[in-house]
Tab-separated table of C-alpha atoms in Angstrom:
chain	number	residue	atom	x	y	z
C	1377	LYS	CA	279.370	206.493	93.734
C	1378	GLN	CA	278.380	206.642	90.092
C	1379	GLU	CA	275.171	208.509	89.295
C	1380	VAL	CA	273.551	208.670	85.864
C	1381	THR	CA	271.055	211.333	84.829
C	1382	GLN	CA	269.038	211.545	81.638
C	1383	ILE	CA	267.254	214.546	80.256
C	1384	PRO	CA	264.606	215.099	79.205
C	1385	ALA	CA	262.476	212.616	81.130
C	1386	ALA	CA	259.985	212.599	78.275
C	1387	LEU	CA	259.999	213.848	74.708
C	1388	SER	CA	257.260	213.966	72.088
C	1389	VAL	CA	258.078	214.906	68.498
C	1390	PRO	CA	256.465	214.566	65.081
C	1391	GLU	CA	257.559	211.799	62.780
C	1392	GLY	CA	260.567	212.602	60.621
C	1393	GLU	CA	262.343	214.883	63.070
C	1394	ASN	CA	265.914	214.394	64.180
C	1395	LEU	CA	266.321	214.335	67.945
C	1396	VAL	CA	268.931	214.141	70.678
C	1397	LEU	CA	268.715	212.378	74.014
C	1398	ASN	CA	271.162	213.291	76.741
C	1399	CYS	CA	272.930	211.278	79.413
C	1400	SER	CA	275.354	212.499	82.062
C	1401	PHE	CA	277.391	210.567	84.597
C	1402	THR	CA	279.329	211.718	87.645
C	1403	ASP	CA	282.424	209.500	87.536
C	1404	SER	CA	284.292	209.819	84.242
C	1405	ALA	CA	286.494	206.768	84.890
C	1406	ILE	CA	284.333	204.422	82.824
C	1407	TYR	CA	285.229	201.618	80.427
C	1408	ASN	CA	282.204	202.114	78.237
C	1409	LEU	CA	278.660	203.389	78.002
C	1410	GLN	CA	275.626	201.556	76.693
C	1411	TRP	CA	272.351	202.809	75.340
C	1412	PHE	CA	269.329	200.549	75.713
C	1413	ARG	CA	265.804	200.609	74.441
C	1414	GLN	CA	262.899	199.465	76.647
C	1415	ASP	CA	259.428	198.891	75.284
C	1416	PRO	CA	256.505	198.923	77.760
C	1417	GLY	CA	256.475	195.766	79.874
C	1418	LYS	CA	259.411	194.363	77.968
C	1419	GLY	CA	263.096	193.770	78.483
C	1420	LEU	CA	266.079	195.905	77.613
C	1421	THR	CA	267.557	195.815	74.151
C	1422	SER	CA	271.126	196.984	73.779
C	1423	LEU	CA	271.359	199.553	70.984
C	1424	LEU	CA	274.917	200.782	71.103
C	1425	LEU	CA	277.988	200.246	73.239
C	1426	ILE	CA	280.720	202.872	73.110
C	1427	GLN	CA	284.108	201.949	74.480
C	1428	SER	CA	285.989	204.620	76.431
C	1429	SER	CA	288.530	204.893	73.613
C	1430	GLN	CA	285.807	205.754	71.100
C	1431	ARG	CA	284.012	209.040	70.632
C	1432	GLU	CA	281.143	207.796	68.485
C	1433	GLN	CA	279.267	204.660	67.554
C	1434	THR	CA	276.684	204.340	64.815
C	1435	SER	CA	273.982	201.815	64.044
C	1436	GLY	CA	271.579	202.666	61.254
C	1437	ARG	CA	269.749	205.857	62.149
C	1438	LEU	CA	271.261	205.907	65.627
C	1439	ASN	CA	274.467	207.678	66.556
C	1440	ALA	CA	275.859	207.786	70.069
C	1441	SER	CA	278.675	210.030	71.182
C	1442	LEU	CA	280.754	209.920	74.331
C	1443	ASP	CA	282.700	212.703	76.017
C	1444	LYS	CA	284.303	211.136	79.058
C	1445	SER	CA	285.995	214.293	80.278
C	1446	SER	CA	282.697	216.126	80.593
C	1447	GLY	CA	280.766	213.054	81.724
C	1448	ARG	CA	278.264	213.192	78.880
C	1449	SER	CA	276.824	211.070	76.132
C	1450	THR	CA	274.206	211.824	73.523
C	1451	LEU	CA	272.034	209.544	71.451
C	1452	TYR	CA	271.066	211.049	68.112
C	1453	ILE	CA	268.106	209.570	66.257
C	1454	ALA	CA	267.750	210.620	62.647
C	1455	ALA	CA	264.484	210.739	60.729
C	1456	SER	CA	262.415	209.473	63.636
C	1457	GLN	CA	259.626	206.956	63.052
C	1458	PRO	CA	256.624	205.924	65.183
C	1459	GLY	CA	258.369	202.595	65.792
C	1460	ASP	CA	261.100	204.471	67.639
C	1461	SER	CA	258.645	205.216	70.437
C	1462	ALA	CA	260.065	203.628	73.585
C	1463	THR	CA	262.053	204.479	76.689
C	1464	TYR	CA	265.774	204.948	76.087
C	1465	LEU	CA	268.168	204.188	78.905
C	1466	CYS	CA	271.859	204.829	79.223
C	1467	ALA	CA	274.076	202.840	81.550
C	1468	VAL	CA	277.705	202.901	82.657
C	1469	PRO	CA	279.756	200.468	84.713
C	1470	GLY	CA	279.445	201.190	88.425
C	1471	GLY	CA	281.883	198.542	89.553
C	1472	ALA	CA	283.558	195.467	88.186
C	1473	GLN	CA	280.383	193.581	87.486
C	1474	LYS	CA	277.457	195.958	87.442
C	1475	LEU	CA	275.810	198.659	85.378
C	1476	VAL	CA	274.330	201.863	86.741
C	1477	PHE	CA	271.317	203.073	84.793
C	1478	GLY	CA	269.749	206.437	84.244
C	1479	GLN	CA	266.041	206.886	84.735
C	1480	GLY	CA	265.424	206.953	81.005
C	1481	THR	CA	263.850	209.243	78.434
C	1482	ARG	CA	260.350	208.251	77.328
C	1483	LEU	CA	260.167	209.044	73.632
C	1484	THR	CA	256.935	209.356	71.660
C	1485	ILE	CA	257.003	209.831	67.893
C	1486	ASN	CA	253.702	211.132	66.580
C	1487	PRO	CA	252.614	210.051	63.081
S	625	GLU	CA	269.798	185.465	67.184
S	626	PRO	CA	270.492	183.965	70.610
S	627	GLU	CA	268.498	185.466	73.429
S	628	VAL	CA	268.053	185.325	77.168
S	629	THR	CA	264.740	183.766	78.132
S	630	GLN	CA	262.902	184.240	81.405
S	631	THR	CA	259.983	182.400	82.925
S	632	PRO	CA	257.365	183.092	84.029
S	633	SER	CA	256.573	186.454	82.441
S	634	HIS	CA	254.252	187.266	85.326
S	635	GLN	CA	254.231	185.914	88.873
S	636	VAL	CA	251.715	186.772	91.558
S	637	THR	CA	252.412	185.649	95.095
S	638	GLN	CA	251.288	186.259	98.645
S	639	MET	CA	253.524	188.109	101.073
S	640	GLY	CA	255.787	185.695	102.920
S	641	GLN	CA	255.799	183.083	100.165
S	642	GLU	CA	258.905	181.877	98.382
S	643	VAL	CA	259.302	182.536	94.671
S	644	ILE	CA	261.806	181.298	92.139
S	645	LEU	CA	262.408	183.256	88.979
S	646	ARG	CA	264.015	181.344	86.148
S	647	CYS	CA	266.345	182.367	83.372
S	648	VAL	CA	268.139	180.631	80.533
S	649	PRO	CA	271.157	182.739	79.578
S	650	ILE	CA	272.759	182.671	76.152
S	651	SER	CA	274.487	179.325	75.886
S	652	ASN	CA	278.133	180.358	75.539
S	653	HIS	CA	277.970	183.228	78.021
S	654	LEU	CA	279.894	182.985	81.259
S	655	TYR	CA	278.610	185.901	83.356
S	656	PHE	CA	275.083	186.119	84.655
S	657	TYR	CA	273.183	188.918	86.353
S	658	TRP	CA	269.914	189.848	87.966
S	659	TYR	CA	268.547	193.382	87.867
S	660	ARG	CA	265.205	194.724	88.981
S	661	GLN	CA	263.051	197.726	88.179
S	662	ILE	CA	260.402	198.927	90.582
S	663	LEU	CA	257.603	200.696	88.722
S	664	GLY	CA	258.646	204.223	87.839
S	665	GLN	CA	262.179	203.810	89.149
S	666	LYS	CA	265.603	203.100	87.687
S	667	VAL	CA	266.853	199.662	86.748
S	668	GLU	CA	268.932	198.464	89.724
S	669	PHE	CA	271.702	195.893	89.895
S	670	LEU	CA	271.106	192.979	92.261
S	671	VAL	CA	273.822	190.396	91.732
S	672	SER	CA	276.407	189.027	89.342
S	673	PHE	CA	277.447	185.389	89.104
S	674	TYR	CA	280.469	183.745	87.567
S	675	ASN	CA	282.033	180.317	87.844
S	676	ASN	CA	279.252	179.110	90.128
S	677	GLU	CA	279.610	181.816	92.705
S	678	ILE	CA	278.449	185.336	93.397
S	679	SER	CA	281.045	187.841	92.201
S	680	GLU	CA	279.290	191.029	93.264
S	681	LYS	CA	276.036	191.925	94.970
S	682	SER	CA	274.226	195.111	95.889
S	683	GLU	CA	272.839	196.235	99.230
S	684	ILE	CA	269.412	195.142	98.011
S	685	PHE	CA	270.566	191.538	97.718
S	686	ASP	CA	270.164	190.542	101.361
S	687	ASP	CA	269.741	187.133	102.981
S	688	GLN	CA	266.242	186.806	101.526
S	689	PHE	CA	267.732	186.480	98.059
S	690	SER	CA	269.791	183.681	96.587
S	691	VAL	CA	270.951	182.669	93.128
S	692	GLU	CA	271.809	179.316	91.693
S	693	ARG	CA	272.872	177.685	88.479
S	694	PRO	CA	271.365	174.251	89.076
S	695	ASP	CA	272.455	172.818	85.747
S	696	GLY	CA	274.326	173.880	82.633
S	697	SER	CA	271.556	176.067	81.274
S	698	ASN	CA	269.362	177.576	83.977
S	699	PHE	CA	270.063	180.498	86.306
S	700	THR	CA	267.574	181.162	89.099
S	701	LEU	CA	266.770	183.911	91.568
S	702	LYS	CA	265.008	182.816	94.754
S	703	ILE	CA	263.276	185.148	97.175
S	704	ARG	CA	262.661	183.210	100.373
S	705	SER	CA	259.952	185.268	102.041
S	706	THR	CA	258.538	187.896	99.740
S	707	LYS	CA	257.645	191.383	100.906
S	708	LEU	CA	255.353	193.935	99.325
S	709	GLU	CA	258.387	196.004	98.334
S	710	ASP	CA	259.775	193.111	96.298
S	711	SER	CA	257.121	193.818	93.676
S	712	ALA	CA	259.075	194.759	90.568
S	713	MET	CA	260.143	193.656	87.129
S	714	TYR	CA	263.120	191.328	87.467
S	715	PHE	CA	265.552	191.098	84.569
S	716	CYS	CA	268.109	188.410	83.972
S	717	ALA	CA	271.142	189.235	81.828
S	718	SER	CA	274.226	187.491	80.555
S	719	SER	CA	277.499	188.425	78.930
S	720	LEU	CA	280.352	186.601	77.324
S	721	ASP	CA	282.904	188.398	79.434
S	722	ARG	CA	282.955	190.736	82.426
S	723	GLY	CA	280.135	193.258	82.458
S	724	ASP	CA	282.353	196.294	82.618
S	725	GLY	CA	283.661	195.759	79.108
S	726	GLU	CA	281.049	193.656	77.429
S	727	LYS	CA	277.602	194.133	76.042
S	728	LEU	CA	274.916	192.733	78.307
S	729	PHE	CA	271.997	190.843	76.845
S	730	PHE	CA	268.799	191.124	78.846
S	731	GLY	CA	265.761	188.897	79.009
S	732	SER	CA	262.233	190.235	78.700
S	733	GLY	CA	261.722	190.132	82.452
S	734	THR	CA	259.446	188.611	85.065
S	735	GLN	CA	256.851	190.934	86.552
S	736	LEU	CA	256.561	189.949	90.218
S	737	SER	CA	253.541	191.144	92.146
S	738	VAL	CA	253.486	190.532	95.895
S	739	LEU	CA	250.041	190.881	97.460
């Protein structure tokens, strides 16, 4: 059974810092991995999807890496801004039709 | 940009009542999903739906739950007799292709409170 873990559970940094969020998964036989952003009381916004054949995916100030063999992914946020404050979730396929989510990292960027 | 829309945003109901949560997936998507998130817990898969039938469901999705695509645009989740533990944020999602290879697009959720 696929399990996804994210550390840290919460992170608070000053504006402008670069930061790394971590995600680990127990079953490395995955097709892809997605990173989502969740704002309080809101839905999930897909940020990046990395296919199993890729090692990295970039979108603006966000860079996600995937190491299937070690069961790990990282989300790197460059030059953080207060608007980046949110909960970041990673998710991997846990079967043909479903995603298994981590518990998220709650990120606060202080002005 | 196309988006998944959910109504209502908040639903309050009494224990034992039936509720229907509504979703309009992105128009050209073929796969539809319901997920839920109990406060402080992980987002959990409930059910996936393709070609007018359930393709996969979780242990949570028992006989109290049902899904339907009543017309060409709506996708609904019905809870027949709500329990206190059904209180959660319910998310609808859709994808163009199977979820294991495709990006999922999520709605903004319906916060269900069972009293």
